[in-house]
Amino acid sequence: MPSWRDLRRFLDKHGRYKRSGEDLIYIYKGRLVRVSKSSKEISPGKWRQILKHDLGITQEEFNAGL
């Protein structure tokens, strides 16, 4: 599973940074994506939700974008 750091790296390349607070907020394909500041691994269930609902991409698309 990817870590929150991996997700931030992906969004730094392909998204637009919006603001910081308790979590980092990015805009990706018109969607707000909330990212933890942690560097820990993302749980499998949460990762599937992020891919499907927040990013709207597949695991392969994410991997290619890193």
GROMACS .gro file of C-alpha atoms in nm:
model
   66
    1MET     CA    1   0.000   0.000   0.000
    2PRO     CA    2   0.118   0.353  -0.069
    3SER     CA    3   0.198   0.592   0.213
    4TRP     CA    4   0.052   0.938   0.267
    5ARG     CA    5   0.390   1.069   0.148
    6ASP     CA    6   0.341   0.887  -0.186
    7LEU     CA    7  -0.003   1.044  -0.226
    8ARG     CA    8   0.138   1.392  -0.153
    9ARG     CA    9   0.414   1.336  -0.410
   10PHE     CA   10   0.154   1.234  -0.673
   11LEU     CA   11  -0.062   1.538  -0.599
   12ASP     CA   12   0.237   1.774  -0.599
   13LYS     CA   13   0.298   1.664  -0.960
   14HIS     CA   14  -0.060   1.644  -1.087
   15GLY     CA   15  -0.283   1.842  -0.854
   16ARG     CA   16  -0.303   2.194  -0.725
   17TYR     CA   17  -0.222   2.273  -0.363
   18LYS     CA   18  -0.504   2.461  -0.193
   19ARG     CA   19  -0.429   2.499   0.179
   20SER     CA   20  -0.283   2.350   0.492
   21GLY     CA   21  -0.438   2.290   0.829
   22GLU     CA   22  -0.472   1.969   1.020
   23ASP     CA   23  -0.463   1.797   0.678
   24LEU     CA   24  -0.331   1.918   0.343
   25ILE     CA   25  -0.595   1.998   0.081
   26TYR     CA   26  -0.533   1.954  -0.291
   27ILE     CA   27  -0.754   1.995  -0.597
   28TYR     CA   28  -0.726   1.711  -0.848
   29LYS     CA   29  -0.954   1.692  -1.153
   30GLY     CA   30  -1.194   1.936  -0.987
   31ARG     CA   31  -1.216   1.729  -0.668
   32LEU     CA   32  -1.093   1.824  -0.322
   33VAL     CA   33  -0.852   1.565  -0.185
   34ARG     CA   34  -0.767   1.571   0.185
   35VAL     CA   35  -0.421   1.430   0.265
   36SER     CA   36  -0.281   1.348   0.607
   37LYS     CA   37   0.056   1.497   0.700
   38SER     CA   38   0.160   1.152   0.827
   39SER     CA   39   0.415   0.943   0.639
   40LYS     CA   40   0.254   0.613   0.745
   41GLU     CA   41   0.108   0.360   0.505
   42ILE     CA   42  -0.256   0.412   0.405
   43SER     CA   43  -0.490   0.126   0.504
   44PRO     CA   44  -0.622  -0.085   0.212
   45GLY     CA   45  -0.986   0.020   0.259
   46LYS     CA   46  -0.900   0.389   0.282
   47TRP     CA   47  -0.671   0.360  -0.022
   48ARG     CA   48  -0.948   0.205  -0.237
   49GLN     CA   49  -1.178   0.491  -0.131
   50ILE     CA   50  -0.915   0.754  -0.220
   51LEU     CA   51  -0.853   0.600  -0.563
   52LYS     CA   52  -1.220   0.560  -0.652
   53HIS     CA   53  -1.390   0.861  -0.496
   54ASP     CA   54  -1.121   1.124  -0.440
   55LEU     CA   55  -0.890   1.072  -0.738
   56GLY     CA   56  -1.113   0.880  -0.980
   57ILE     CA   57  -0.820   0.676  -1.116
   58THR     CA   58  -0.691   0.318  -1.106
   59GLN     CA   59  -0.393   0.186  -0.913
   60GLU     CA   60  -0.204   0.155  -1.243
   61GLU     CA   61  -0.269   0.521  -1.329
   62PHE     CA   62  -0.148   0.623  -0.983
   63ASN     CA   63   0.169   0.416  -1.016
   64ALA     CA   64   0.241   0.561  -1.362
   65GLY     CA   65   0.194   0.914  -1.224
   66LEU     CA   66   0.454   0.876  -0.952
   0.00000   0.00000   0.00000
